[in-house]
PDB file of C-alpha atoms in Angstrom:
ATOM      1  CA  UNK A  14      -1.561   5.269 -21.758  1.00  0.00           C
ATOM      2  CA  UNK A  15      -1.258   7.904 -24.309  1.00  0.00           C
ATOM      3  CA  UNK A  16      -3.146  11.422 -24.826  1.00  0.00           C
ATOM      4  CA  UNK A  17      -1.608  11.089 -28.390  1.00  0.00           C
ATOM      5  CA  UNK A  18       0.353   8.826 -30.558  1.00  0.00           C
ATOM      6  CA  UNK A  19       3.386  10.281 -31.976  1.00  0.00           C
ATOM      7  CA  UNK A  20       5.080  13.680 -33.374  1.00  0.00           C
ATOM      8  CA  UNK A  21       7.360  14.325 -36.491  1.00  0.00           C
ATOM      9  CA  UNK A  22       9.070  17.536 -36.512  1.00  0.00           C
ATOM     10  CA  UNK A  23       9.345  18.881 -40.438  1.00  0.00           C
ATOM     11  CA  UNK A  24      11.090  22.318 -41.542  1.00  0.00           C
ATOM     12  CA  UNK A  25       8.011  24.381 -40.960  1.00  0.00           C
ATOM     13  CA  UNK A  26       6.896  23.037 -38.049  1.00  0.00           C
ATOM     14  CA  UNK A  27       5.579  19.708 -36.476  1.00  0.00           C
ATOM     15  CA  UNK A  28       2.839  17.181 -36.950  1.00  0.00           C
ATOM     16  CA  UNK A  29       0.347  15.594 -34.172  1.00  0.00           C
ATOM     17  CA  UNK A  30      -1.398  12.243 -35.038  1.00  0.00           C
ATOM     18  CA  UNK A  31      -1.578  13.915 -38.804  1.00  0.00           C
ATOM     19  CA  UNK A  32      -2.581  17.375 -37.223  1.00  0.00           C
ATOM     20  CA  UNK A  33       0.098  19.931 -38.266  1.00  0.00           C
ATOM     21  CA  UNK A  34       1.124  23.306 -36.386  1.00  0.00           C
ATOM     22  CA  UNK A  35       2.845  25.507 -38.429  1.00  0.00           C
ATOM     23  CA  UNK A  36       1.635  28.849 -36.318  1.00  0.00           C
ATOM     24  CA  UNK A  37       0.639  29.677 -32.745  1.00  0.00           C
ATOM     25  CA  UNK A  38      -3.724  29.471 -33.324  1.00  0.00           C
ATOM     26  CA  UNK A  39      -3.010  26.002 -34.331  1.00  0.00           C
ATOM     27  CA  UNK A  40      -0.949  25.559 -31.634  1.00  0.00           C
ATOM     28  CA  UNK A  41      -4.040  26.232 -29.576  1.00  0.00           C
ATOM     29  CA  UNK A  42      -6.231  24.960 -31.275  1.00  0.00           C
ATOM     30  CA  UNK A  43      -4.009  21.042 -30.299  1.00  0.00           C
ATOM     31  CA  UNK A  44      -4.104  21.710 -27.215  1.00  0.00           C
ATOM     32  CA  UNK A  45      -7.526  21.998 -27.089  1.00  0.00           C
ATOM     33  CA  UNK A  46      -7.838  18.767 -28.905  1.00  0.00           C
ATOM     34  CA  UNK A  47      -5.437  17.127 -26.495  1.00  0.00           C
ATOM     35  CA  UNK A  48      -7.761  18.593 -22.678  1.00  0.00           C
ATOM     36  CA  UNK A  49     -10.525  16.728 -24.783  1.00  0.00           C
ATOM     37  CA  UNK A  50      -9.311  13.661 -25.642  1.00  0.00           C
ATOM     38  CA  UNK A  51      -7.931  13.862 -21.994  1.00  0.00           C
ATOM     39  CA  UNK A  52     -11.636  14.149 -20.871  1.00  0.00           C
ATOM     40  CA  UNK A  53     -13.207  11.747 -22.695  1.00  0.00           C
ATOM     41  CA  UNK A  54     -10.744   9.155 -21.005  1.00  0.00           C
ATOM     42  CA  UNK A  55     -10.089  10.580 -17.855  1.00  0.00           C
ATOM     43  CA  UNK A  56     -11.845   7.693 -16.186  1.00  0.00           C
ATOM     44  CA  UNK A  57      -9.580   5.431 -17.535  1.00  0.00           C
ATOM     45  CA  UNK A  58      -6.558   7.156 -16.830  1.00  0.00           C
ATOM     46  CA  UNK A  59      -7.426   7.258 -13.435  1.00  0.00           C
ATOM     47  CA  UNK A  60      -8.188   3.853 -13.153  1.00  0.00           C
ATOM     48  CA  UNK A  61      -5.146   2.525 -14.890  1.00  0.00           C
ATOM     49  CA  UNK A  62      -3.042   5.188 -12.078  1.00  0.00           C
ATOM     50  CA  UNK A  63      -4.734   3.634  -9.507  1.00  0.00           C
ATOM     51  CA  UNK A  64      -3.795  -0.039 -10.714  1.00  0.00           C
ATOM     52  CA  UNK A  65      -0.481   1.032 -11.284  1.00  0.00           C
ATOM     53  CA  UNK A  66       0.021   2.649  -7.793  1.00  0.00           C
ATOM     54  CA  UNK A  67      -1.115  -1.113  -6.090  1.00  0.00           C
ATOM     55  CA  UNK A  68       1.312  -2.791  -8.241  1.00  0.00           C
ATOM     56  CA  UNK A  69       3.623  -0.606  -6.801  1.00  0.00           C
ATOM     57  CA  UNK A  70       2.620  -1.214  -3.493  1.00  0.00           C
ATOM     58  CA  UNK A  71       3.382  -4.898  -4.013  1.00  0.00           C
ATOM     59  CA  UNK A  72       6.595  -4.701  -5.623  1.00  0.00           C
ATOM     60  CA  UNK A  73       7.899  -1.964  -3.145  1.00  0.00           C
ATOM     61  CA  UNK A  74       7.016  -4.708   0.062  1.00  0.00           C
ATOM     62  CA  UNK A  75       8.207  -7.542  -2.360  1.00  0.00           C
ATOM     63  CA  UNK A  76      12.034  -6.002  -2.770  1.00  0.00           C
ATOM     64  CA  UNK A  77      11.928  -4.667   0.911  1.00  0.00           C
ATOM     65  CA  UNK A  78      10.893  -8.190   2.316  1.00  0.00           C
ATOM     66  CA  UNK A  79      13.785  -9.654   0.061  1.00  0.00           C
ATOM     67  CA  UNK A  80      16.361  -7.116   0.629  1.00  0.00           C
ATOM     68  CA  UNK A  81      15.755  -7.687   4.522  1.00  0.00           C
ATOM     69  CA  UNK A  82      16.666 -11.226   4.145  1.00  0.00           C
ATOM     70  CA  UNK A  83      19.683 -10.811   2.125  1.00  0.00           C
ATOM     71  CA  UNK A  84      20.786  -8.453   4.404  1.00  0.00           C
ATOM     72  CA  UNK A  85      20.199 -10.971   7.431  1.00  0.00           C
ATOM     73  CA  UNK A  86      22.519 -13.933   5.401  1.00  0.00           C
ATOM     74  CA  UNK A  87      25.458 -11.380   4.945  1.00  0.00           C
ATOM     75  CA  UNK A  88      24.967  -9.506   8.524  1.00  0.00           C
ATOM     76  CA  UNK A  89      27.355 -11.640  10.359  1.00  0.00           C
ATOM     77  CA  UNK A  90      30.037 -10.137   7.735  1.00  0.00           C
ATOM     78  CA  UNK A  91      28.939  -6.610   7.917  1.00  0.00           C
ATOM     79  CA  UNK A  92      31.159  -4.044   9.664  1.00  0.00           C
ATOM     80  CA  UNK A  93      28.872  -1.400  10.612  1.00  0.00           C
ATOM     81  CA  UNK A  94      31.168   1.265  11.056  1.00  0.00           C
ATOM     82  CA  UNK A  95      32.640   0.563   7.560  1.00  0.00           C
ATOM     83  CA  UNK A  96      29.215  -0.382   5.378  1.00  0.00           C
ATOM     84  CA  UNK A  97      27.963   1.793   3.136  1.00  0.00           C
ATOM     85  CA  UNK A  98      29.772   4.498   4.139  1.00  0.00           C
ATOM     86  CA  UNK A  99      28.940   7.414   1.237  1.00  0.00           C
ATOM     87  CA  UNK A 100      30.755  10.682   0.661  1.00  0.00           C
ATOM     88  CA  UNK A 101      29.655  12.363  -2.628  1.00  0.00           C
ATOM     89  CA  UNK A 102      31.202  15.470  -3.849  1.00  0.00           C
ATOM     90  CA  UNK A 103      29.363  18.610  -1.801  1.00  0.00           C
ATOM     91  CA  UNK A 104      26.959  20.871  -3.995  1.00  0.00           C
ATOM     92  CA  UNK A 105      27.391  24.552  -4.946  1.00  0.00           C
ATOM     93  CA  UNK A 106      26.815  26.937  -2.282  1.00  0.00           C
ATOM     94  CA  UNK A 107      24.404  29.366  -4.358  1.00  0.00           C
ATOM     95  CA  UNK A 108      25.303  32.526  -1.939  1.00  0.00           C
ATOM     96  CA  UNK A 109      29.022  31.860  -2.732  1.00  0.00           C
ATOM     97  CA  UNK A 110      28.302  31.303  -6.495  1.00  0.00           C
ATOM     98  CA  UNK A 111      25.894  34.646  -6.513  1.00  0.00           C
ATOM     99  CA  UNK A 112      28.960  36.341  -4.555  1.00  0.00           C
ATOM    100  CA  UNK A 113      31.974  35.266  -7.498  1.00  0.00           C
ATOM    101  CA  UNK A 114      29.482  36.999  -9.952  1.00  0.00           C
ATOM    102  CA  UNK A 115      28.835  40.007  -7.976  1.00  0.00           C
ATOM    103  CA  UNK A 116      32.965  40.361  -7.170  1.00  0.00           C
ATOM    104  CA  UNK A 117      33.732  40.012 -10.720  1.00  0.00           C
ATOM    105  CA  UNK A 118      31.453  42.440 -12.122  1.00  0.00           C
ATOM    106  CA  UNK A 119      33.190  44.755  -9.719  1.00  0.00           C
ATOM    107  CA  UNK A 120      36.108  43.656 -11.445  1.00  0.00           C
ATOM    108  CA  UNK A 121      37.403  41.823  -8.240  1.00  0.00           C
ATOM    109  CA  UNK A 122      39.267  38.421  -8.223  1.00  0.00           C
ATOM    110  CA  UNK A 123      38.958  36.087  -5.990  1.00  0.00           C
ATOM    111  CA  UNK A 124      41.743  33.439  -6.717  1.00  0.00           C
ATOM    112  CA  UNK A 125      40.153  31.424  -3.349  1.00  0.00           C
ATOM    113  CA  UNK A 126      36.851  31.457  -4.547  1.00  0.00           C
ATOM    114  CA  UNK A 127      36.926  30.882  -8.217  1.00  0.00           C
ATOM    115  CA  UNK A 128      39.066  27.519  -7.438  1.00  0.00           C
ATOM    116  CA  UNK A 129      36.417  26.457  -4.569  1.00  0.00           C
ATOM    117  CA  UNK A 130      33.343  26.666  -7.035  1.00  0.00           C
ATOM    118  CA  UNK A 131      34.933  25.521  -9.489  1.00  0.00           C
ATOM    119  CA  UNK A 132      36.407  22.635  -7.915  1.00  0.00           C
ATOM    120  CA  UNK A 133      32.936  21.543  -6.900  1.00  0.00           C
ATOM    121  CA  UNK A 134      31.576  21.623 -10.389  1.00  0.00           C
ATOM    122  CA  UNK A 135      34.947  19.603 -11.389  1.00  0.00           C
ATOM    123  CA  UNK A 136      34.245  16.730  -8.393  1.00  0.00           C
ATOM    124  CA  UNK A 137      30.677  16.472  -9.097  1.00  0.00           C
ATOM    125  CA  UNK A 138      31.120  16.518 -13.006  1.00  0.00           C
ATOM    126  CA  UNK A 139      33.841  13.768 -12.713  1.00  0.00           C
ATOM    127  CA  UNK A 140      32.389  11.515 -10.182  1.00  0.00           C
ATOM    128  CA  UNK A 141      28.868  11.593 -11.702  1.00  0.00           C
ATOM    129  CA  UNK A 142      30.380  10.711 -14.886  1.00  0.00           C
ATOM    130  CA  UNK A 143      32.365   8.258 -14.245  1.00  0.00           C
ATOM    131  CA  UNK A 144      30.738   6.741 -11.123  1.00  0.00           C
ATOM    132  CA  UNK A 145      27.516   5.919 -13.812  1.00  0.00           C
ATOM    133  CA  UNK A 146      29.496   4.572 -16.264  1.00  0.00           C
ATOM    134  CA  UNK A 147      31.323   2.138 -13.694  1.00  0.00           C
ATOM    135  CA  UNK A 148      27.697   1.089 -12.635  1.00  0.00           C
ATOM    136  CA  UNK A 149      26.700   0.061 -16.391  1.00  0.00           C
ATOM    137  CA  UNK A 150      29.595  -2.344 -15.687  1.00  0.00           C
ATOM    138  CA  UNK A 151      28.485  -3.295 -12.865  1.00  0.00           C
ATOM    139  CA  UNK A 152      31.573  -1.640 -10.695  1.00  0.00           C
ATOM    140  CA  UNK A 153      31.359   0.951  -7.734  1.00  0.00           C
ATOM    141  CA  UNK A 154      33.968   2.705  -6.415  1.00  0.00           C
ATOM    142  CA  UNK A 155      35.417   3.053  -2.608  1.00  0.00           C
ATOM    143  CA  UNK A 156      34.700   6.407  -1.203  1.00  0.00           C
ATOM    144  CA  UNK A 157      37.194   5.474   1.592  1.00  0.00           C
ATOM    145  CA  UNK A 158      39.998   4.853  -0.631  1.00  0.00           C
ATOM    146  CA  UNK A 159      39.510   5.135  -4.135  1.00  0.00           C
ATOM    147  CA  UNK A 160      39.640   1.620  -5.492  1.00  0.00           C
ATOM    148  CA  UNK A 161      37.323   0.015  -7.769  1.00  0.00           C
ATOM    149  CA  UNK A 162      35.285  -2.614  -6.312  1.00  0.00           C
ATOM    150  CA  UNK A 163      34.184  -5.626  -9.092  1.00  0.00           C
ATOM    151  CA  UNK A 164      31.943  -8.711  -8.168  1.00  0.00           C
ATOM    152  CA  UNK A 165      28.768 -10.061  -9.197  1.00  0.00           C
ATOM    153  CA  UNK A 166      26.853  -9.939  -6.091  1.00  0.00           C
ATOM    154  CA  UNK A 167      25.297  -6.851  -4.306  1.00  0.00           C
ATOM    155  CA  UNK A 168      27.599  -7.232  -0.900  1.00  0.00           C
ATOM    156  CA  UNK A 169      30.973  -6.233  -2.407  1.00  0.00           C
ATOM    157  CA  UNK A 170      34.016  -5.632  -0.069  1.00  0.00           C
ATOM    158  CA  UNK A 171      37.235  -3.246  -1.240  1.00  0.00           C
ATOM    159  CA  UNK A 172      40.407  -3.874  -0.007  1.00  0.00           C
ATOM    160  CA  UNK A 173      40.916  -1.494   2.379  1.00  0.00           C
ATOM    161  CA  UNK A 174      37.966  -3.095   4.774  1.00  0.00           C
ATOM    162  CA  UNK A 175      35.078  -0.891   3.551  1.00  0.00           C
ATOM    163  CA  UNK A 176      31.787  -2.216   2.622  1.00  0.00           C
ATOM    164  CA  UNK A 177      29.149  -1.261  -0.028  1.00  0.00           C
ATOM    165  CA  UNK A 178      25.982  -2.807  -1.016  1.00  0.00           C
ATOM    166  CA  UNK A 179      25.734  -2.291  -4.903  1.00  0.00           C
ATOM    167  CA  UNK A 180      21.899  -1.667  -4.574  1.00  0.00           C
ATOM    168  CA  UNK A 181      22.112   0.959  -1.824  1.00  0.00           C
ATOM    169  CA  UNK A 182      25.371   2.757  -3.619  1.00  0.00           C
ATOM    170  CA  UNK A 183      22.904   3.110  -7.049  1.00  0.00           C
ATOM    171  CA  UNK A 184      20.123   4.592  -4.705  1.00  0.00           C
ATOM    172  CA  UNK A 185      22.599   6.986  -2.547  1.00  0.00           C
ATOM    173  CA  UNK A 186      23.746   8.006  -6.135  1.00  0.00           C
ATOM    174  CA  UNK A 187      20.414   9.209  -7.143  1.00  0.00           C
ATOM    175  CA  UNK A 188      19.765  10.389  -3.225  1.00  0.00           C
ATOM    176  CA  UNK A 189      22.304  12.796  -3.334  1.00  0.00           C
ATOM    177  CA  UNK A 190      21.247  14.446  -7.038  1.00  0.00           C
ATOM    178  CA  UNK A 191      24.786  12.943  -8.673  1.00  0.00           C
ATOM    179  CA  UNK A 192      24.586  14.272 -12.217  1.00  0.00           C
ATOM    180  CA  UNK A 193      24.212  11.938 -15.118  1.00  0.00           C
ATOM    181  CA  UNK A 194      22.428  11.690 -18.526  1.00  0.00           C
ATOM    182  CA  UNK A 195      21.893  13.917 -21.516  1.00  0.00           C
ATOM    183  CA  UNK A 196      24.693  16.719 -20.228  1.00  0.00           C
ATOM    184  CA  UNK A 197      27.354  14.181 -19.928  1.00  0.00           C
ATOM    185  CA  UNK A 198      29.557  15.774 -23.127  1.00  0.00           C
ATOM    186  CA  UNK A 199      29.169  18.692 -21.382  1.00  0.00           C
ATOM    187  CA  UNK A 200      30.301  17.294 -18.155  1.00  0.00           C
ATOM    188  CA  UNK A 201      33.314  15.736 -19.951  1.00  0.00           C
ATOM    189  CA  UNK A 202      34.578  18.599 -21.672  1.00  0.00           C
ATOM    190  CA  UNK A 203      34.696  20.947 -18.306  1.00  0.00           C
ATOM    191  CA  UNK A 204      36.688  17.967 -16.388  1.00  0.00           C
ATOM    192  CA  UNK A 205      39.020  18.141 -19.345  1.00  0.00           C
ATOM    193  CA  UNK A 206      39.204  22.135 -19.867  1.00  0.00           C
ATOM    194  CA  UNK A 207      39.434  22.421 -15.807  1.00  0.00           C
ATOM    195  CA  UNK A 208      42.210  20.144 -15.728  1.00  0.00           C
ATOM    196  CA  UNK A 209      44.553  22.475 -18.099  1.00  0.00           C
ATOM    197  CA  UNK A 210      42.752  25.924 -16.835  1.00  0.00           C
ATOM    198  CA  UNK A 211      45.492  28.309 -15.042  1.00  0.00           C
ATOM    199  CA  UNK A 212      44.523  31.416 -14.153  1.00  0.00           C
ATOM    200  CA  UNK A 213      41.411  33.488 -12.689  1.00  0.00           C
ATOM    201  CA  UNK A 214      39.929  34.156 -15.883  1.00  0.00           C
ATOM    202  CA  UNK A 215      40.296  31.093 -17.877  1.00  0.00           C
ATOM    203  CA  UNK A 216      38.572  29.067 -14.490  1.00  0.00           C
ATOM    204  CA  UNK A 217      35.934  32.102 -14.736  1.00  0.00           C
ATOM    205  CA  UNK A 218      34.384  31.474 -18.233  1.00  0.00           C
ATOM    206  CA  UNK A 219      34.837  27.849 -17.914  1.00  0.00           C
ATOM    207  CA  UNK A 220      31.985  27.981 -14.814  1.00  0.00           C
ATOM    208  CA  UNK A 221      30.340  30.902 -17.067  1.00  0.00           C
ATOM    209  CA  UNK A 222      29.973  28.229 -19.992  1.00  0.00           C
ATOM    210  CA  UNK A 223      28.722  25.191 -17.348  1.00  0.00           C
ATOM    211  CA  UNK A 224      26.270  27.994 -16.112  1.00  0.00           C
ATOM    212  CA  UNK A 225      25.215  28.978 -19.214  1.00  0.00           C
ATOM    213  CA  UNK A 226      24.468  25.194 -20.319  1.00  0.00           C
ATOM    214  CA  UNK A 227      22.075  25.212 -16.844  1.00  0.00           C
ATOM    215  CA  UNK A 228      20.436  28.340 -18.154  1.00  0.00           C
ATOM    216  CA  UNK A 229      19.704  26.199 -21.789  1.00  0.00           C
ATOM    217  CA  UNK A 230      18.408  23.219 -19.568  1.00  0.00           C
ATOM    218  CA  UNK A 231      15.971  25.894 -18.185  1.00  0.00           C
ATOM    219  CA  UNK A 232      15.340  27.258 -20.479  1.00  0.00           C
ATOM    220  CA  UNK A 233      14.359  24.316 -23.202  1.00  0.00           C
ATOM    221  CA  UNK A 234      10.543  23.856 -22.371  1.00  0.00           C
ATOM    222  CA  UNK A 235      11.150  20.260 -21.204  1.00  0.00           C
ATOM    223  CA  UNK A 236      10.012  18.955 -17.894  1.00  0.00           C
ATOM    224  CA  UNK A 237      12.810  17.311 -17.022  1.00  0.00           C
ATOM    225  CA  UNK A 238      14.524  18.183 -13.746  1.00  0.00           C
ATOM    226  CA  UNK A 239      16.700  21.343 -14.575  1.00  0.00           C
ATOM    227  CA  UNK A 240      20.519  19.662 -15.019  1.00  0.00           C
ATOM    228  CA  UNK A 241      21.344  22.849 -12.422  1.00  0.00           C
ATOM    229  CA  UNK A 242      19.516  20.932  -9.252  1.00  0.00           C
ATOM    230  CA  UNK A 243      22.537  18.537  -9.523  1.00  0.00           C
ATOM    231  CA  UNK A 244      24.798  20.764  -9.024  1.00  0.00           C
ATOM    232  CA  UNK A 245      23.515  23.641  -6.934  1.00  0.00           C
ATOM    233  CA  UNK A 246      22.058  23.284  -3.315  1.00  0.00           C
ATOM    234  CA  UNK A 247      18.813  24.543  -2.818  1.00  0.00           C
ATOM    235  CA  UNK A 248      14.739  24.372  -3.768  1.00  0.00           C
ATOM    236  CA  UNK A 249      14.184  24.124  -7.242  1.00  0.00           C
ATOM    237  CA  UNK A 250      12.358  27.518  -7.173  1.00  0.00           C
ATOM    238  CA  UNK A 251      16.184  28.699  -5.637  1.00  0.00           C
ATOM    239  CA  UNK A 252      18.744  27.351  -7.981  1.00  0.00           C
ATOM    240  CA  UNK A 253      16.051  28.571 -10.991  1.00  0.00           C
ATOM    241  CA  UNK A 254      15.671  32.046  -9.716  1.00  0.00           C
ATOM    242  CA  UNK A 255      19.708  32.384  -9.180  1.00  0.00           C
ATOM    243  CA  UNK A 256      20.408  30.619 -12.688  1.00  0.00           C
ATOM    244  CA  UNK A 257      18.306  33.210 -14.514  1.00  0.00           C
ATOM    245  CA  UNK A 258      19.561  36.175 -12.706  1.00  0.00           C
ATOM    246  CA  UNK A 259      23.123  35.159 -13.505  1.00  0.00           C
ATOM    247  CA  UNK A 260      22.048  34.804 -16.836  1.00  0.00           C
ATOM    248  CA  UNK A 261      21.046  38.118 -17.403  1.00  0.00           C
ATOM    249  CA  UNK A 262      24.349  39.719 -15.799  1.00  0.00           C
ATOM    250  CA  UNK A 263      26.709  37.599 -17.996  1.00  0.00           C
TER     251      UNK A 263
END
């Protein structure tokens, strides 16, 4: 359901189901429109939340009742100690990213600690990347050994005796805040630029530039998840109060 129907962004500003805002009263004045149209159907929307939320009651129980007896035709096969045994790329400490900043505005380099944050970003940047993309094809990757593991089935077996099911690797993915989506170019052009970068400072503005696309994903008005929570580890309140203060001292 759908408080309005569409938007079409023009030179001089954007139009609303034929309602145009070209300055900040009617601006208001939408939004306005938009609580009241919201009211008038509010009943509705509630109603069609609550239908949705049984649905997904039912289709939750459904998939657990038929994962549960998948799992119980391939259990005989399963070595515990070697199923779906995950190890994603670790997230950015913020205290040590907060503490490169601080050291280089004092003009101090740390070779140590520019390569560990950096080499997070790299791991997390590369595996996200390229971890999704092997999904879309249906292909996960061992995180014992390395090796791509085809099939066609969920239960899939690499060579080296660990076990993955496909389902649970896509859901550990997303668990563990592996970055993905719209900043992928971005992603891709660090792994590349990190791959050739030598010394202290050409490592230090490549993180700077990473950052600095966080800050923009911040900073952009949508309510998306900030790209930053993938990467850093903390609340969201955290990793938004540390972006924005780094922002301001580089």
């Amino acid at each position: 359901m759908y408080l309005i129907k569409g938007i079409r962004i023009e030179e001089d500003g954007f139009i609303v189901d034929g309602f145009k805002i070209d300055r900040r009263e009617k601006y208001h004045l939408l939004l306005k429109k938009i609580d009241k149209i919201y009211l008038e159907n509010k009943k509705d929307f509630l109603e069609k939340i609550a239908e949705n939320n049984v649905k997904q009651t039912q289709r939750n129980k459904a998939r657990i009742a038929r994962e549960r007896k998948e799992f119980e035709k391939i259990q005989e096969s399963i070595i515990l100690e070697k199923y779906n045994r995950f190890r994603w790329p670790k997230m950015l400490d913020l205290h040590k990213l907060n503490q490169l900043y601080m050291q280089d505005a004092k003009g101090i380099q740390d070779d140590f600690l520019v390569d560990e944050i950096g080499m997070t970003l790299y791991l997390r940047c590369k595996y996200g990347k390229e971890d999704m993309e092997r999904m879309e094809k249906y292909i996960i990757r061992c995180h014992n050994c390395d090796n791509e593991i085809k099939g066609n089935g969920d239960f899939r077996q690499c060579s080296c005796g660990y076990q993955y099911s496909y389902k649970e690797y896509r859901r550990s993915f997303s668990k563990n805040n592996m970055p993905t989506g719209a900043a992928a170019k971005t992603f891709e052009i660090f792994i590349q630029k990190w791959n050739i970068a030598k010394t202290y400072n050409e490592k230090n503005i490549l993180i700077d530039h990473l950052l600095h696309e966080f800050h923009l994903s911040l900073t952009s008005g949508a309510v998306h998840r900030p790209v930053a929570m993938n990467f850093i580890d903390g609340t969201r309140k955290q990793v938004e109060t540390i972006i924005n203060n780094l922002a301001r001292k580089s």
